[in-house]
Coordinates of C-alpha atoms in Angstrom, one line a residue:
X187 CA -128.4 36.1 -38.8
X188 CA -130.3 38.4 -41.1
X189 CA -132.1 41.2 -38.8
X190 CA -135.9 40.0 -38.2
X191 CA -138.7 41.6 -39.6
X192 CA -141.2 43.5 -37.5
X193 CA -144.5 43.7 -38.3
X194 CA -144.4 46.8 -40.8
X195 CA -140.9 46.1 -42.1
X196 CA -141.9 44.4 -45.0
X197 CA -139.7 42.8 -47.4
X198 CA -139.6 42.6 -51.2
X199 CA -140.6 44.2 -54.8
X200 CA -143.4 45.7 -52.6
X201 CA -141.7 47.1 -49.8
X202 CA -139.2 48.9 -51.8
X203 CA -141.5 50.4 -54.4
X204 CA -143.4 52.2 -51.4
X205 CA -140.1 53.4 -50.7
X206 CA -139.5 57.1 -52.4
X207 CA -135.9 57.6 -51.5
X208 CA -135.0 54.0 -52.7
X209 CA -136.8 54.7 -55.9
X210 CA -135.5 58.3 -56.4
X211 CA -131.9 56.5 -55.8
X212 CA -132.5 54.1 -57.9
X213 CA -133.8 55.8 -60.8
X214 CA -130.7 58.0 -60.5
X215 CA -128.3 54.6 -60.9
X216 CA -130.3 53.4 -63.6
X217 CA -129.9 56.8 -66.1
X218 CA -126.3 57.2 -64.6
X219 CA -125.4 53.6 -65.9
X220 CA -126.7 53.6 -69.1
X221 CA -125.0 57.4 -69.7
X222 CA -122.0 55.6 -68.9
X223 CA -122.5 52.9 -71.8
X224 CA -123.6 55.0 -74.3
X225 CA -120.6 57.3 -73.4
X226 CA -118.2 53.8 -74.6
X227 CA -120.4 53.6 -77.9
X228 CA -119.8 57.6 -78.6
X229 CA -116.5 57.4 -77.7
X230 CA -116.1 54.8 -80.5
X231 CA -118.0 57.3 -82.9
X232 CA -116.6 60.0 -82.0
X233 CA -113.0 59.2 -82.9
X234 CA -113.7 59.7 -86.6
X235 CA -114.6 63.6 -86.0
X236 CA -111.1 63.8 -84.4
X237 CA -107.1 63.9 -85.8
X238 CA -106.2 60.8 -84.4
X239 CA -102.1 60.6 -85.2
X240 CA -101.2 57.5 -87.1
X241 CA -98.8 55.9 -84.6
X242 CA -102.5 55.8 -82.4
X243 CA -105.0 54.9 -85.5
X244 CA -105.4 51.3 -85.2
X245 CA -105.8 51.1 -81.3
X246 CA -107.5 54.7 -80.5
X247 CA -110.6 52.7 -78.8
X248 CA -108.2 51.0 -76.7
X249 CA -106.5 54.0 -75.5
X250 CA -110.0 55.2 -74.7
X251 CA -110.9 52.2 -72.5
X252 CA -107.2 52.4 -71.3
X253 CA -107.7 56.0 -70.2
X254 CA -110.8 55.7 -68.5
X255 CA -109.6 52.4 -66.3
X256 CA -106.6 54.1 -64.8
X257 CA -108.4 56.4 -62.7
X258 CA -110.8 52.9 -61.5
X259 CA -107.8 51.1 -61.1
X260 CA -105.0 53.4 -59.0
X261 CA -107.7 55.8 -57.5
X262 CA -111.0 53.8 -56.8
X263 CA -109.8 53.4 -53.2
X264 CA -109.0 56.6 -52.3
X265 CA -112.1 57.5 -53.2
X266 CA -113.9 55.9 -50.5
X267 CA -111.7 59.0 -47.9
X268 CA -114.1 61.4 -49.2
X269 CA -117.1 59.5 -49.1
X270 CA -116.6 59.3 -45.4
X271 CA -116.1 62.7 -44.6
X272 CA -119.1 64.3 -47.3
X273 CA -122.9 63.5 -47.6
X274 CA -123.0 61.1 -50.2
X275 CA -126.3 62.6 -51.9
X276 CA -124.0 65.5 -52.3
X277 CA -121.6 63.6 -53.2
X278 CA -123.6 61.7 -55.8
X279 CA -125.0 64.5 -57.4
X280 CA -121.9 66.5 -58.0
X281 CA -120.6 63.6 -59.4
X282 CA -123.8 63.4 -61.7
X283 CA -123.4 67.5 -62.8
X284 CA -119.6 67.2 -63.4
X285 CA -119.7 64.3 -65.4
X286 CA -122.9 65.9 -67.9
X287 CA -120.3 69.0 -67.9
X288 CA -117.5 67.6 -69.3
X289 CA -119.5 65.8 -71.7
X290 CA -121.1 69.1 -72.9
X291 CA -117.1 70.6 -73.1
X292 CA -116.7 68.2 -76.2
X293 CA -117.8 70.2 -78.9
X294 CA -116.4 73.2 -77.4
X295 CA -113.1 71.7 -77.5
X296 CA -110.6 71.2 -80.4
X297 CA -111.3 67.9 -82.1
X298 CA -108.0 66.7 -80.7
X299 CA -107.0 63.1 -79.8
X300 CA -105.5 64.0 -76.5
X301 CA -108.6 66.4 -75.7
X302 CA -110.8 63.3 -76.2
X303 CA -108.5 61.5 -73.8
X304 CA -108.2 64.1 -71.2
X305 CA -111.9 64.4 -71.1
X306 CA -112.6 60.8 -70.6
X307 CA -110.3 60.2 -67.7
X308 CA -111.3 63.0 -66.1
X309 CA -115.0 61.4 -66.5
X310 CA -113.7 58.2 -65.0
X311 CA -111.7 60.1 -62.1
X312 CA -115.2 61.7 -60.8
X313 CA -117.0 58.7 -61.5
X314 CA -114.5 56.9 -58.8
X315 CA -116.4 58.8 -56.0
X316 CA -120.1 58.4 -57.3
X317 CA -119.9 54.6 -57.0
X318 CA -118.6 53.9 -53.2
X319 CA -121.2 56.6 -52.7
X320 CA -124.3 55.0 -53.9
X321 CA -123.0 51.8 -52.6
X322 CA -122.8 53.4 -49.0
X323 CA -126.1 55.4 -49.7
X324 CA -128.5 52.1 -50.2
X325 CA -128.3 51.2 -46.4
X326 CA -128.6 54.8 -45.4
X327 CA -132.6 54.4 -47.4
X328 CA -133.4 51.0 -46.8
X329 CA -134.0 49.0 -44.1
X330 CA -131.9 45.8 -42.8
X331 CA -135.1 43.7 -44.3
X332 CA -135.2 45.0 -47.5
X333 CA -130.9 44.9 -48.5
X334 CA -130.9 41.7 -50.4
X335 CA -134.1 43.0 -52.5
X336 CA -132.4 46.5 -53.2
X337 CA -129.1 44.7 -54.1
X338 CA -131.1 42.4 -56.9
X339 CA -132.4 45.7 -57.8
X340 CA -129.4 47.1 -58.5
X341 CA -127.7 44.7 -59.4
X342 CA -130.6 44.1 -62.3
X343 CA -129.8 47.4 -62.9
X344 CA -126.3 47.0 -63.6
X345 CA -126.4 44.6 -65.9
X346 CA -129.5 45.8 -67.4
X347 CA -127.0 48.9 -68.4
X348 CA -124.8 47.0 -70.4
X349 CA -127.5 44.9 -73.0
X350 CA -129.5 48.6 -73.0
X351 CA -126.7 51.5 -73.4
X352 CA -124.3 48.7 -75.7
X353 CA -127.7 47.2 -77.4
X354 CA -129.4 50.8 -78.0
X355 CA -126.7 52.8 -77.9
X356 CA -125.3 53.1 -81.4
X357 CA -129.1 53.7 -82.6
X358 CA -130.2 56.6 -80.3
X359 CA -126.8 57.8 -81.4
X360 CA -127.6 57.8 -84.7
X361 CA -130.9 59.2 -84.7
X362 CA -129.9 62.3 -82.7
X363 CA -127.0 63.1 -85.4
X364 CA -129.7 63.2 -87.5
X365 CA -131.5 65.8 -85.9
X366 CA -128.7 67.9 -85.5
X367 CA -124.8 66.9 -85.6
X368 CA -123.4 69.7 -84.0
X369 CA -122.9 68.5 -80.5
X370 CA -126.3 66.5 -80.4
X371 CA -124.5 63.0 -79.3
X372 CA -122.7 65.1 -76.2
X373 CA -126.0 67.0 -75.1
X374 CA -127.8 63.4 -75.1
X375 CA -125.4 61.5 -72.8
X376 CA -125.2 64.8 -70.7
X377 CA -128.7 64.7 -70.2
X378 CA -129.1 61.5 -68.6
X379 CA -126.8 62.5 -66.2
X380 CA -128.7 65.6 -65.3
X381 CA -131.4 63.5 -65.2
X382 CA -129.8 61.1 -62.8
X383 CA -128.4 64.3 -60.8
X384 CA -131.8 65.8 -60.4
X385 CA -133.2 62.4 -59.2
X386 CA -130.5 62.2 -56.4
X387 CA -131.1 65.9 -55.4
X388 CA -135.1 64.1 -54.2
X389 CA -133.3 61.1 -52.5
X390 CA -133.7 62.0 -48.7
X391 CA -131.1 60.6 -46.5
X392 CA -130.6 60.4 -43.1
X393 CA -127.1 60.9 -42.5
X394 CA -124.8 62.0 -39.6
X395 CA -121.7 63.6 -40.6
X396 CA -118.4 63.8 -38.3
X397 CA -117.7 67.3 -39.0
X398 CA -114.7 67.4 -37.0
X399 CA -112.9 65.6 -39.5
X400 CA -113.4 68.4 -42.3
X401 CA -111.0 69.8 -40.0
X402 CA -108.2 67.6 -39.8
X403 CA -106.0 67.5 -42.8
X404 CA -106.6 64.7 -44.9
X405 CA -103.6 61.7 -44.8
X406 CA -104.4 59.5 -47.8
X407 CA -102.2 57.4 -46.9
X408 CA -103.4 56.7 -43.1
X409 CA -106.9 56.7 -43.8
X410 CA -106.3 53.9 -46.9
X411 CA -104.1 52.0 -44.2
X412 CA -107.0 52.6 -41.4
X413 CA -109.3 51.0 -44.0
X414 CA -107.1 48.1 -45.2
X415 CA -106.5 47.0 -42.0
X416 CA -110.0 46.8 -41.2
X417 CA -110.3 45.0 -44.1
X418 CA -107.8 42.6 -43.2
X419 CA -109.1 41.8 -39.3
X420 CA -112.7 41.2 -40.6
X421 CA -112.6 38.2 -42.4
X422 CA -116.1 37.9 -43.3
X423 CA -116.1 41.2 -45.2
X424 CA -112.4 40.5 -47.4
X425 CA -113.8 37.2 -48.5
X426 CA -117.2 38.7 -49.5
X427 CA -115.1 41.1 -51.5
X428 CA -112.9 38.2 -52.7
X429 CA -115.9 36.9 -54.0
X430 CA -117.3 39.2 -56.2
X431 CA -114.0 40.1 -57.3
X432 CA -113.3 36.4 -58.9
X433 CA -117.0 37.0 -59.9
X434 CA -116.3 40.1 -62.3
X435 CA -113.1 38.8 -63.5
X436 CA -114.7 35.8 -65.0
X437 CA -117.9 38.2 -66.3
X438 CA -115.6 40.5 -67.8
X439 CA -113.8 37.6 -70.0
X440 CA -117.2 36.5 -71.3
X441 CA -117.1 39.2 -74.1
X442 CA -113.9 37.8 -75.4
X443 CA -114.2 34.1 -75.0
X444 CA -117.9 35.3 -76.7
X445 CA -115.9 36.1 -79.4
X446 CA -113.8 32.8 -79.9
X447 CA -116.9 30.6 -79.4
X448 CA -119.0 32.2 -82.3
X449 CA -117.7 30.0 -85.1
X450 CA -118.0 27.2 -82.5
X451 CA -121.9 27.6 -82.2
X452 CA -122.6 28.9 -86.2
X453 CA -122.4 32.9 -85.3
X454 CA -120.1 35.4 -87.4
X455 CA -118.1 37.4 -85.4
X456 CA -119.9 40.7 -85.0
X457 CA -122.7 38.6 -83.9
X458 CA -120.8 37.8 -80.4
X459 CA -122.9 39.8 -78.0
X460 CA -125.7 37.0 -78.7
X461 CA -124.0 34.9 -76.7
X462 CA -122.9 37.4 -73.9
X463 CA -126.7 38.8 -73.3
X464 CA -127.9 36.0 -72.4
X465 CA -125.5 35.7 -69.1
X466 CA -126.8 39.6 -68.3
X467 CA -130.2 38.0 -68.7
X468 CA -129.8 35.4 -66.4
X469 CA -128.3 37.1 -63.8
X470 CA -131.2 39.9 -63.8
X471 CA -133.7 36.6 -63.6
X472 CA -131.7 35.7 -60.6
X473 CA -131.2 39.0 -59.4
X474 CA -135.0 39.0 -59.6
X475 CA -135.6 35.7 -57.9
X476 CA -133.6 36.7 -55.1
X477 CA -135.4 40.2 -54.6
X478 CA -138.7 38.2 -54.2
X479 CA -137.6 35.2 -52.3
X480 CA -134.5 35.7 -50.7
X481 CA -135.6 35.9 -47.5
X482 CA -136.8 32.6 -46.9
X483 CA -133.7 31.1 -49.0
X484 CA -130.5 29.6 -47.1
X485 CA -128.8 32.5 -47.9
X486 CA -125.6 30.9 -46.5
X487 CA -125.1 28.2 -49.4
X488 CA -126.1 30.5 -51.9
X489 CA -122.4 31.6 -53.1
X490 CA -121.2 28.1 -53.0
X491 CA -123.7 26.8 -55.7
X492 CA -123.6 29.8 -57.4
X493 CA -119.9 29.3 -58.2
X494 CA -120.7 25.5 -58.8
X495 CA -122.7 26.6 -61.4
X496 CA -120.7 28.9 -63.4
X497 CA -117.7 26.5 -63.2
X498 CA -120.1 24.0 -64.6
X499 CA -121.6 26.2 -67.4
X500 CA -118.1 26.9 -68.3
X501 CA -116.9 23.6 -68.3
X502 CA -120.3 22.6 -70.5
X503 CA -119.4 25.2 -73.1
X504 CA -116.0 23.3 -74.2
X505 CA -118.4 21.0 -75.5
X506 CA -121.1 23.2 -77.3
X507 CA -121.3 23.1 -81.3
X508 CA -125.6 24.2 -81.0
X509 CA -126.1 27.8 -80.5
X510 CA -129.6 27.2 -78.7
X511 CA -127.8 24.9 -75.9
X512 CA -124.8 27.6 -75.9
X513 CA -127.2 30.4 -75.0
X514 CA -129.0 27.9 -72.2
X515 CA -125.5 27.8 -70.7
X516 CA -125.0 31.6 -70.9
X517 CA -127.8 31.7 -69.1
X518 CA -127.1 29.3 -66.4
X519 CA -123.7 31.1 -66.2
X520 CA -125.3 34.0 -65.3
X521 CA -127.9 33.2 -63.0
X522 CA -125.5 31.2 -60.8
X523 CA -123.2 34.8 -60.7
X524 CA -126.9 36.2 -59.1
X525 CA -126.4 34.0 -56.3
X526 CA -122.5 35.1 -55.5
X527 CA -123.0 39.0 -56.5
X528 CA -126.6 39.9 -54.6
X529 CA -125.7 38.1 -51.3
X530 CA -122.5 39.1 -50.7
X531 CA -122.9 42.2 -52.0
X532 CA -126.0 42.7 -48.8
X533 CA -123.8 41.2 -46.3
X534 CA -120.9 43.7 -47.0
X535 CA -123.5 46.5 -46.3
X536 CA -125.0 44.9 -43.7
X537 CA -121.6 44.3 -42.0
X538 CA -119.8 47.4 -42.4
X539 CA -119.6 50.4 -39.9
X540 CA -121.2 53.6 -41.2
X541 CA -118.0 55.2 -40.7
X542 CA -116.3 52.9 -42.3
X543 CA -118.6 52.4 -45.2
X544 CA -116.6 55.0 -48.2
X545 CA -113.5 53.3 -47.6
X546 CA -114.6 49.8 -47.8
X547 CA -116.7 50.6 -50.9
X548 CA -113.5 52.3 -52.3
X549 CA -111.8 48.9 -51.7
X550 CA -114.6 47.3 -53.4
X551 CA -114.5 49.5 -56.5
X552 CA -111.0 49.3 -56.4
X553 CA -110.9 45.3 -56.5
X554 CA -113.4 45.0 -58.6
X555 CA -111.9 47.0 -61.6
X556 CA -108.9 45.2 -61.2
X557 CA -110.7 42.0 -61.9
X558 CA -112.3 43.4 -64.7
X559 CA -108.8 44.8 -66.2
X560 CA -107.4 41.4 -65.9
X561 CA -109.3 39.3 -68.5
X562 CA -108.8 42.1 -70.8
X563 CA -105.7 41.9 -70.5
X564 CA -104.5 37.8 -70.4
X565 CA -108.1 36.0 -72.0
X566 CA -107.3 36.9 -75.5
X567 CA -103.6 35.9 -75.8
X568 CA -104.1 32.5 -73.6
X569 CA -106.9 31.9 -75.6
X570 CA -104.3 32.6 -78.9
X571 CA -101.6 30.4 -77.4
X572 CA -103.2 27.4 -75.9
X573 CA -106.9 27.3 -77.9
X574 CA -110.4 28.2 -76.6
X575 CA -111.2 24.8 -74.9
X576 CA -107.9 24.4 -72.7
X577 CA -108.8 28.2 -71.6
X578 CA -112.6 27.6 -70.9
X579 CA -111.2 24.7 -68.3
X580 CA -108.7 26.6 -67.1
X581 CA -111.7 29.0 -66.3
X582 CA -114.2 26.5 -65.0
X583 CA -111.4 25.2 -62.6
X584 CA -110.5 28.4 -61.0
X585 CA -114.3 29.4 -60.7
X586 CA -114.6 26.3 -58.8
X587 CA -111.4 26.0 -57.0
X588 CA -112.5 29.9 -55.6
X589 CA -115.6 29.2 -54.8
X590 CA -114.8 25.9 -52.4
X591 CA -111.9 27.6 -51.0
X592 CA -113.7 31.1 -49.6
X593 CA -116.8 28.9 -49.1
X594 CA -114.7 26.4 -46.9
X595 CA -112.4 29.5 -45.4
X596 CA -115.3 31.7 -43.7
X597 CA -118.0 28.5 -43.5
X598 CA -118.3 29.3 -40.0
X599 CA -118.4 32.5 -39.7
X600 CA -120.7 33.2 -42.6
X601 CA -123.4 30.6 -40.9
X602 CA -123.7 33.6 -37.9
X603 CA -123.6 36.6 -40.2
X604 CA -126.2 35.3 -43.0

């Protein structure tokens, strides 16, 4: 069961805005998430200030997403080694001080193709160590009372990102190359990382180190073992992970089915992201709900109808031809995905070691980038070969199938640990 309260371990909005580390942490994810976004837009805008070679010109944006996944994909585990063996405030904000640094090498750098290229995966290869950091951080500020609230928080936070750095982004762009175009874009997303880096250097943590590993020699491949397997004999924590993974895969194919459905609901097609905010919306009104009265929910069930939900908001969409019932089921898609992602997301903090906490993060990270790769990858041309319907309930199936078969798999266990 959930730890129980004691008298002045409140839970809640409340509690956790009383908190000063939580808030300084926080604070720090939220300008670090949307510097992140608005990074995607500028990349996009930077590419006609640089000699792109022809064989590349059509499909420079996708080598840009391509090179900042590969580091998420092949080194987000690995990660999670460090984060063990460092402070993770340092850990954060050197992460936060690199990042604005490469950013501010752009306009020092020739406007090359590859430069931009090298520069953004080496942006995504730091940013592999900031995220099982925070992740592993939140427990280390708030109290066993307050985890599901902080998780909404974030988790709010993270989608929050996405409709404000894509929904802003190309504006605050624009208005800064105004003011000056000479490196003005760069010195903007820089800043919020500064920002974000200064706010971590407040967050107080109390955090005991084993400094005798700084002495052994690090074996990436034993230590990624020593985590995998303790992945693999804790059942509770694998399917938790499981979870969230099928959970991002089907978030991340919402932007391209988005784009399929917009002649189905009367939209043109740069008007897609109408129908994909509405999901982010949802799940921060969940995410919201959760943080207020998740306590006194049955936190145990709560994956199980969130899945049933998205599978039946999926399935409900094959049907839609009226865009104001087709953003009610975006909606609904998304605040069912509330009920998997905050949850699960607590319990895997709540059940890992402290020691242990980097490497299972890393895993996370790891697993969860995968699942976002993969719709990129298969949505569109299934979606080509066999039509958006037969796709949608190909989706809605394997939501639901997922969601009975790691609900029914860890029932019982899940009853003692929630």
């Amino acid at each position: 069961m959930l730890p129980a309260k004691t008298p002045t371990e409140a839970s809640g909005f409340k509690a956790l805005l009383k908190n000063r580390p939580f808030l300084f942490l926080w604070g720090g994810q939220v300008f670090s998430q949307i510097a992140d976004k608005v990074l995607i837009v500028m990349g996009s805008a930077l590419l006609t200030d640089y000699h792109v070679p022809a064989r590349f010109a059509t499909s420079a944006f996708s080598y840009l997403l391509i090179a900042s996944t590969i580091p998420a994909i092949l080194l987000g585990a690995a990660a999670g080694i460090f984060v063990d063996r460092y402070p993770k405030k340092k850990i954060m904000v050197l992460a936060d001080i690199l990042r604005a640094g490469l950013i501010l090498l752009l306009p020092l750098l020739p406007k090359e193709f590859p430069v931009l290229l090298a520069i953004i995966f080496a942006h995504s290869l730091v940013t592999q160590a900031s995220a099982p950091a925070e992740q592993s951080a939140i427990p280390l500020v708030v109290p066993p009372a307050n985890l599901l609230t902080a998780n909404a928080m974030f988790a709010t936070t993270n989608v929050g990102s996405v409709i404000l750095g894509f929904g802003i982004g190309e504006t605050i762009l624009t208005a800064v190359t105004q003011i000056s175009r000479n490196g003005s874009q760069e010195i903007l997303v820089a800043s919020f990382y500064l920002v974000a880096a200064g706010l971590g250097k407040l967050v107080k943590i109390r955090e005991t180190i084993d400094t005798s590993k700084h002495a052994r020699k690090i074996k990436p491949w034993h230590e990624l073992k020593e985590g995998f397997d303790y992945l693999q004999s804790n059942k509770i924590l694998l399917n938790a992970m499981l979870q969230i993974a099928v959970l991002s895969s089907t978030i991340a194919a919402l932007p391209i089915l988005a784009v399929a459905l917009t002649a189905q609901v009367g939209l043109v097609l740069k008007q897609f992201g109408s129908l994909v905010a509405p999901a982010g919306i949802g799940l921060v009104f969940g995410a919201g709900i959760l943080g207020h009265f998740g306590q006194r929910l049955q936190q145990k069930s709560l994956p199980l109808v969130g899945f049933i939900i998205m599978s039946i908001a999926l399935a409900i969409f094959t049907f839609v031809s009226n865009l104001p019932i087709a953003l009610l089921c975006a909606g609904i898609l998304g605040f069912g995905a509330s009920l998997i992602q905050v949850p699960m997301q607590t319990l895997i903090q709540e059940r890992t070691p402290k020691s242990m906490r980097g490497k299972v993060f890393g895993f996370q990270n790891n697993a969860v980038n995968i699942a976002l790769s993969v719709p990129l990858v298969v949505t569109g041309p299934l979606t080509e070969r066999f039509g958006l319907q037969p796709v949608l309930w190909g989706m809605s199936a394997i939501v639901m199938i997922a969601g009975l078969w790691t609900w029914n798999s860890t029932r019982h266990v899940l009853e003692d640990a929630l």
